[in-house]
Short mmCIF file of C-alpha atoms and ligand atoms in Angstrom, two decimals:
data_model
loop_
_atom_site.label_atom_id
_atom_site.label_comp_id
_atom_site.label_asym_id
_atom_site.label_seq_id
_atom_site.Cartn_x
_atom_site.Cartn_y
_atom_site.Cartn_z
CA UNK A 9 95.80 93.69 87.79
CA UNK A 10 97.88 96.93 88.13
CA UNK A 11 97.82 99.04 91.02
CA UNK A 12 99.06 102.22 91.20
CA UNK A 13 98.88 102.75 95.39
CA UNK A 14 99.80 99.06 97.00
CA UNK A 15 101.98 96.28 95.81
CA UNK A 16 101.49 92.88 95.50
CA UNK A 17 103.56 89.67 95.51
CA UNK A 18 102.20 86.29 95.19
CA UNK A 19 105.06 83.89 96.53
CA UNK A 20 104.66 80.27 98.39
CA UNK A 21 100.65 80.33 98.60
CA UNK A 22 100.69 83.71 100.40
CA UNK A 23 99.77 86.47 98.73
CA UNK A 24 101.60 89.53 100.23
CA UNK A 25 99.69 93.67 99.76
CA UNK A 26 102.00 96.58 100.61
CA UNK A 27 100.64 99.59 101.21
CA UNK A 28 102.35 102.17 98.99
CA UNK A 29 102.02 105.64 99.62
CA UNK A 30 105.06 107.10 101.28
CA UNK A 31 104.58 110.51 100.47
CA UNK A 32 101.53 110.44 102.46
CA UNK A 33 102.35 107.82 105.45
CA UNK A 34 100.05 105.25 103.54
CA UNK A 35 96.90 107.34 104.09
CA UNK A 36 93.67 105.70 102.92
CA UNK A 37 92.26 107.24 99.95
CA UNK A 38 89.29 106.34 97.49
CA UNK A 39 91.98 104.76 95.32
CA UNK A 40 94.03 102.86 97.65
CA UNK A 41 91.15 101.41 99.72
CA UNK A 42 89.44 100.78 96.05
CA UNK A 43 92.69 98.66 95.19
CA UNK A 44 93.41 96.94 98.69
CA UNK A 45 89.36 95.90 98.00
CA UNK A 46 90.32 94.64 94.71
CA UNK A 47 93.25 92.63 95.42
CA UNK A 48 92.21 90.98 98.39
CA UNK A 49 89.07 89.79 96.20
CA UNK A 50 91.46 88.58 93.78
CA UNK A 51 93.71 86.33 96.09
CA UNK A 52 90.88 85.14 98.05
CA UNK A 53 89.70 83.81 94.33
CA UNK A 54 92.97 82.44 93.01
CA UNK A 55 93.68 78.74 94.16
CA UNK A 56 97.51 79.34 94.70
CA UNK A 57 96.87 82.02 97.09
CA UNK A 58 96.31 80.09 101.42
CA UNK A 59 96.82 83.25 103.47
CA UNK A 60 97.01 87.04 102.95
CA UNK A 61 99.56 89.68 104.41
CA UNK A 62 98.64 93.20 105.11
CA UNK A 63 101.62 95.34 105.38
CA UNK A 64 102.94 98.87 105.31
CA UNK A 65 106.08 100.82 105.51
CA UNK A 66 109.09 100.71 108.58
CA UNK A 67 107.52 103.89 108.70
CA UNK A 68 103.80 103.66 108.76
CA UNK A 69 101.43 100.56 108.08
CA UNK A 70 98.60 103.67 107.72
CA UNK A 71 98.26 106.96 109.57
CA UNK A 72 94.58 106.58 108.41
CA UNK A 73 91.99 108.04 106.41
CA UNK A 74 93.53 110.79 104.33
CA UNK A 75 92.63 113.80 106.02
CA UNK A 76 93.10 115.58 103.06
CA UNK A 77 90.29 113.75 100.22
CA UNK A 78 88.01 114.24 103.80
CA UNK A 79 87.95 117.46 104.62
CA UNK A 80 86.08 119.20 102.48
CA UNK A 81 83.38 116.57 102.51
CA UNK A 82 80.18 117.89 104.08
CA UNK A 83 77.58 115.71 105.59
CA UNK A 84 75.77 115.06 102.89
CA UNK A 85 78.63 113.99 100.90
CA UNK A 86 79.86 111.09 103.23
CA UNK A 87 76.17 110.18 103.72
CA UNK A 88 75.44 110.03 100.14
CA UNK A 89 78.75 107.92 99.12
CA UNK A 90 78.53 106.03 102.46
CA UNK A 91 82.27 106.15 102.99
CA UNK A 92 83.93 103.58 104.55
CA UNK A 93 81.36 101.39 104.54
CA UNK A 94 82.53 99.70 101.52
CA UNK A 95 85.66 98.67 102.52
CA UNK A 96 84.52 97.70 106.10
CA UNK A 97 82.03 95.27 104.23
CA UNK A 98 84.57 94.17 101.38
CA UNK A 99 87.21 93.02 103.63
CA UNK A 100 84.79 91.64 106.00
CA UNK A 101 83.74 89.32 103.42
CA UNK A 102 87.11 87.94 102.71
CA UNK A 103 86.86 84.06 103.37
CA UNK A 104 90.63 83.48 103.48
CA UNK A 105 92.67 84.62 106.63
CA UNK A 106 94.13 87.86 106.40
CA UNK A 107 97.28 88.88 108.82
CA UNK A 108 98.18 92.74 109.47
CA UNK A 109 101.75 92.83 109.67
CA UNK A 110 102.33 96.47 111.79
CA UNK A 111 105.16 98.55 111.82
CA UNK A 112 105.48 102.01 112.61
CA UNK A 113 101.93 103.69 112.89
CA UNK A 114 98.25 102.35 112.58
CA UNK A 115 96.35 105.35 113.23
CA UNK A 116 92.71 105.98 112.72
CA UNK A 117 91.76 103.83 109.80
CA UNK A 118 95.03 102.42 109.69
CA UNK A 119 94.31 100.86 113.02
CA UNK A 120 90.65 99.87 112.03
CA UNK A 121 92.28 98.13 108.68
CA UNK A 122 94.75 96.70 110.93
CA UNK A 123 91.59 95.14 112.97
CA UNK A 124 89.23 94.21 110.38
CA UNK A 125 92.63 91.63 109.27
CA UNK A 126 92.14 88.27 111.37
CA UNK A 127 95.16 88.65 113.48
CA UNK A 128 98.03 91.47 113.83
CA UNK A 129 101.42 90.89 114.24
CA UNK A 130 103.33 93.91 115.74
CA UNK A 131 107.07 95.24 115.27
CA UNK A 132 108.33 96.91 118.36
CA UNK A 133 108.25 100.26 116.19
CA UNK A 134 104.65 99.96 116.31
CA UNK A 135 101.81 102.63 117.24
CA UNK A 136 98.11 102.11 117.35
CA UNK A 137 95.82 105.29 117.91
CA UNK A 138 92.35 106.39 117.24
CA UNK A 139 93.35 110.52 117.01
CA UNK A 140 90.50 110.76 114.96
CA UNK A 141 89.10 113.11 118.24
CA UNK A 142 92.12 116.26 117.08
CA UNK A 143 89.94 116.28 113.96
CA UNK A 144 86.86 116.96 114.95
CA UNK A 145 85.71 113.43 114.15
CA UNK A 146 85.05 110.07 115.32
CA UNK A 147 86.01 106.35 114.25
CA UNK A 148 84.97 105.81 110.92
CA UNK A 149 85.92 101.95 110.60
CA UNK A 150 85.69 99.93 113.65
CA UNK A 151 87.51 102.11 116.02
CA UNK A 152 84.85 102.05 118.26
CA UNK A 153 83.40 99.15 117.60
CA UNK A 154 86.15 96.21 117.03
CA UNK A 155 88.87 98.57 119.63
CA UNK A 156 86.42 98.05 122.38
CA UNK A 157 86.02 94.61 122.13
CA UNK A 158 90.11 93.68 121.91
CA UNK A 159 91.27 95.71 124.58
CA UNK A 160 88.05 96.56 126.43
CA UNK A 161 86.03 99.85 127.33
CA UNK A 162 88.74 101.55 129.45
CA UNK A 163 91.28 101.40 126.91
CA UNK A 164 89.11 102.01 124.30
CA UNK A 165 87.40 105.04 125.51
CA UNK A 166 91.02 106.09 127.13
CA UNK A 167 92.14 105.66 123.07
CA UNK A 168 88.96 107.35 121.82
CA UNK A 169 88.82 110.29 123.92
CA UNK A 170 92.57 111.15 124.54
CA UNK A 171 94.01 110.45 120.75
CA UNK A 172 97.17 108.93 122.46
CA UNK A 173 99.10 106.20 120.43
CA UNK A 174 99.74 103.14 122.11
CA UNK A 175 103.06 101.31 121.44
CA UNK A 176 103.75 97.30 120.68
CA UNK A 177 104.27 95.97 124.08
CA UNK A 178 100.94 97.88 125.62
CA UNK A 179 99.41 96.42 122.33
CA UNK A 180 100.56 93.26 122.99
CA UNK A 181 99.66 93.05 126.80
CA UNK A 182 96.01 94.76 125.93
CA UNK A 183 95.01 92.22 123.41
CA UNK A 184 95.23 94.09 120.57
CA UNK A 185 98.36 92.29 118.94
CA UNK A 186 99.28 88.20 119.08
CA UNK A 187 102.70 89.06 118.79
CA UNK A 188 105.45 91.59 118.84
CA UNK A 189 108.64 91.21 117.01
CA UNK A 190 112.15 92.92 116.28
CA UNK A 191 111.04 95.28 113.14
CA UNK A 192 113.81 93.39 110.76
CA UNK A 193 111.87 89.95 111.66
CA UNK A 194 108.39 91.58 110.91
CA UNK A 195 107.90 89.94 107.55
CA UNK A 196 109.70 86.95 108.22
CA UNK A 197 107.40 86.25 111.38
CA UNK A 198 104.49 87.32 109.23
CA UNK A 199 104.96 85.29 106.46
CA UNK A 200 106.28 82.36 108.88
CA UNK A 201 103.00 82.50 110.27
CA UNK A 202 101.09 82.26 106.70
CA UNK A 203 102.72 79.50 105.81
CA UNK A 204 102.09 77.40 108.70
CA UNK A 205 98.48 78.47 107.97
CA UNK A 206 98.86 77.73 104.11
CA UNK A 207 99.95 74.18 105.17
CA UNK A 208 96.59 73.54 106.46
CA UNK A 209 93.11 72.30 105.09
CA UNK A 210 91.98 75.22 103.32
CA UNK A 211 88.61 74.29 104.41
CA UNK A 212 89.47 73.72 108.33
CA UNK A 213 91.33 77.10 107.75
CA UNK A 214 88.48 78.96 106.54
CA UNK A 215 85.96 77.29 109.06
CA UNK A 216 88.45 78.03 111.84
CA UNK A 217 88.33 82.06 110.46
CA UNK A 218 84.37 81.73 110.40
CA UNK A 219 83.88 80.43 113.50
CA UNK A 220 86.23 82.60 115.92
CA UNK A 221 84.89 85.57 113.71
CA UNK A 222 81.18 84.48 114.58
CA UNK A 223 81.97 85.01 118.49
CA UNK A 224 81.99 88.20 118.13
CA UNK A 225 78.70 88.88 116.57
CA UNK A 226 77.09 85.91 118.97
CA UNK A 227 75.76 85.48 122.53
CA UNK A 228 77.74 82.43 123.81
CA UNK A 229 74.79 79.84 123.58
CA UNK A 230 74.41 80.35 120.21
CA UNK A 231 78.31 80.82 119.29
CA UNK A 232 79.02 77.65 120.83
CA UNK A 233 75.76 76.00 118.76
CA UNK A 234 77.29 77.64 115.30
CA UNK A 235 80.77 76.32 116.36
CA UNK A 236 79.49 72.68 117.13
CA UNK A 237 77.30 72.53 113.92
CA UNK A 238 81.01 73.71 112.15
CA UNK A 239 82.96 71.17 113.84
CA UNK A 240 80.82 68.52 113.03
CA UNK A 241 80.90 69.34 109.71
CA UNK A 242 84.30 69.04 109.27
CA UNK A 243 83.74 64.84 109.72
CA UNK A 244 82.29 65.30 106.35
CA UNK A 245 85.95 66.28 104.39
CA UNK A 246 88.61 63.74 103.61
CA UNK A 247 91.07 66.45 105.00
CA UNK A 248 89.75 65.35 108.54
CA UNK A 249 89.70 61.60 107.71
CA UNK A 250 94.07 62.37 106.32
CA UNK A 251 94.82 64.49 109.43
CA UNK A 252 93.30 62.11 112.31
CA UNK A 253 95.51 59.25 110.16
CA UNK A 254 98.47 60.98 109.76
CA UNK A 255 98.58 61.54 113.74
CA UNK A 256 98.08 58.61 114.59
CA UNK A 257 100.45 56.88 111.59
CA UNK A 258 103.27 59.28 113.13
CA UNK A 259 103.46 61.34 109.91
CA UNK A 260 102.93 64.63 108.54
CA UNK A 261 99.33 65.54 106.88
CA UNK A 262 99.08 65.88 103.44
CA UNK A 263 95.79 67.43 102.99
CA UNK A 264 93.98 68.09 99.40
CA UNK A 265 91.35 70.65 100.81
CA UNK A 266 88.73 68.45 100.41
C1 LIG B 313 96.71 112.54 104.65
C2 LIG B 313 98.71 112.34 105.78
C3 LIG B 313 98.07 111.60 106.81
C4 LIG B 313 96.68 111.35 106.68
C5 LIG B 313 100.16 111.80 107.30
N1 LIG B 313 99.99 112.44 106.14
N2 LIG B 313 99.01 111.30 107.74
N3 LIG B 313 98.03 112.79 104.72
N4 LIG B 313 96.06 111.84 105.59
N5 LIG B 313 96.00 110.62 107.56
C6 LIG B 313 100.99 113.12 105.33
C7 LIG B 313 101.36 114.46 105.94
O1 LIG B 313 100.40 115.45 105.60
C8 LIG B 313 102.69 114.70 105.32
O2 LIG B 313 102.50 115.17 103.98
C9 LIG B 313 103.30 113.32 105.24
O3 LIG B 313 102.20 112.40 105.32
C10 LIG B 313 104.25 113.02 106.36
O4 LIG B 313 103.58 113.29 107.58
P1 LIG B 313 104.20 114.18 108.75
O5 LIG B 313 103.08 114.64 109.59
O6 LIG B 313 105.09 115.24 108.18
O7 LIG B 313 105.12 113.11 109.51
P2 LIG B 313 105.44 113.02 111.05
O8 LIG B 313 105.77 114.39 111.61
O9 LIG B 313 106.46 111.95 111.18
O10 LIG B 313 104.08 112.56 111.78
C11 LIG B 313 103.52 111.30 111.45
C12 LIG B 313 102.09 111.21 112.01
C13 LIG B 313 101.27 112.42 111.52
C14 LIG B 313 102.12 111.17 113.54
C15 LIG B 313 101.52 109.88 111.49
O11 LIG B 313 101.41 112.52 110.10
C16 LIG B 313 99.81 112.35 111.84
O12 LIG B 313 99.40 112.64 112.99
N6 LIG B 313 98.99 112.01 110.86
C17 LIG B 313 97.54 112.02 110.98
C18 LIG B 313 97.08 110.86 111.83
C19 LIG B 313 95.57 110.90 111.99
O13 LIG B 313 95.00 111.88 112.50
N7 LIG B 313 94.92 109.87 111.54
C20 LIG B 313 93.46 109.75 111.58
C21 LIG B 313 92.90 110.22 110.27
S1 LIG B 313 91.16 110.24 110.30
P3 LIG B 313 103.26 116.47 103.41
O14 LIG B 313 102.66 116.63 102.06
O15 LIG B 313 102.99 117.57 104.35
O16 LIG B 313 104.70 116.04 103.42
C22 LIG B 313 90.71 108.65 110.09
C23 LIG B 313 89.24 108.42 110.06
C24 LIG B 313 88.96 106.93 110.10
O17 LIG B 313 91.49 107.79 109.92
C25 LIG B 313 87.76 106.61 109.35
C26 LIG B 313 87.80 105.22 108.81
C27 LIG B 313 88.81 104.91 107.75
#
């Protein structure tokens, strides 16, 4: 498929989306968000693709929405097309693990894409912020919703309400990151960590994603029912059958997602 406003690279069973607008700091438009949709459906449906990558620029992974498609959008208009409620449901759905690899900023949407991906992995250049506030607006994509549950309500609302960026290591120490890394080692650590997940059951890899997703939609009782119904399930694949054997035959797993 060509895209005109990210790049893709399929490499090792990791499929790898740059976000490509450097004129405009990788602001989310209709098209890009349209095309980030579209390719992420596409590598969760091709077999050679195990885990996805997220990235931006050294400059910006996104400095969100773009400001300038919005704002001359009236009510009725973002009612009508329901914006950003596409892509909040269209990644959602995406079965196979996604990682946000952050540098430089992940503002407003940027910061909600960066936490609708299943995990982020930070360069020390990086800066989260939900400024949406200096526009007269409010989170559109989660940064209400998901922010507040990573990092908590003070943070959040602190976020929320001042507009102030937040760099790597406050990322890192609030939650909101599972790792912070030199910005030259931010793809390398990225796409270290894909393949270690590409080496596993496809299966166990997408139940795993399920599962810890679930918890936050879940009271506890019934989380930990959903999880135990999952785990239990997974005594049904010959991928659980080859990785119990291969620990205890000293070897390494060679699992056939099945
Ligand atoms: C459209 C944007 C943009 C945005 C940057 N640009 N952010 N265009 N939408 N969100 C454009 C600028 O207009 C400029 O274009 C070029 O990118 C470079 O930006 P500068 O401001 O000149 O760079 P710099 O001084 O380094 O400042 C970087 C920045 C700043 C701190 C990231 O650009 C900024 O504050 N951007 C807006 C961040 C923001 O408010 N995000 C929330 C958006 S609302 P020109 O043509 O002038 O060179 C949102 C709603 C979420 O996300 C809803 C759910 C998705």
């Amino acid at each position: 498929m060509a895209f005109e406003t990210i790049i893709v690279e399929i490499e090792d069973h990791i499929a790898l989306i740059k976000l490509n607008r450097p004129d405009a700091m990788n602001a989310l438009n209709t098209q890009l968000l349209g095309e980030l949709c579209d390719a992420l459906e596409d590598a969760d449906g091709n077999d050679k693709v195990r885990c996805i990558i997220i990235t931006g620029s050294d400059k910006a992974f996104a400095a969100g929405a773009d400001i300038k498609e919005m704002s001359a959008m009236s009510y009725v208009d973002v009612f009508n097309i329901n914006l950003f409620a596409d892509a909040n449901d269209r990644v959602s759905a995406i079965r196979k693990p996604i990682i946000a690899a952050v540098a430089g900023y992940a503002l407003g949407g940027g910061c909600e894409l960066a936490m609708l991906c299943d995990f982020i992995i930070a360069a020390d250049t990086a800066k989260f912020g939900q400024p949406e506030i200096n526009l007269g607006v409010i989170a559109g994509l989660g940064g209400s919703q998901r922010l507040t549950r990573f990092v908590g309500k003070s943070k959040s609302m602190d976020m929320n309400l001042t507009g102030r960026f937040m760099d790597a290591e406050e990322a890192e120490r609030a939650g909101l990151v599972s790792r912070v890394v030199p910005a030259k080692k931010l793809i390398e650590e990225a796409t270290g960590a894909a393949q270690k997940i590409a080496e596993k059951s496809q299966i166990t890899a997408i139940a795993a994603k399920e599962v810890v997703n679930r918890s936050y939609e879940l009271p506890l009782s019934e989380g930990m029912l959903f999880e135990r119904r999952v785990f239990h399930s997974m005594f049904a694949t010959e991928d659980q059958k080859e990785g119990m054997a291969a620990f205890l035959e000293k070897r390494a797993a060679q699992f056939r997602d099945k």
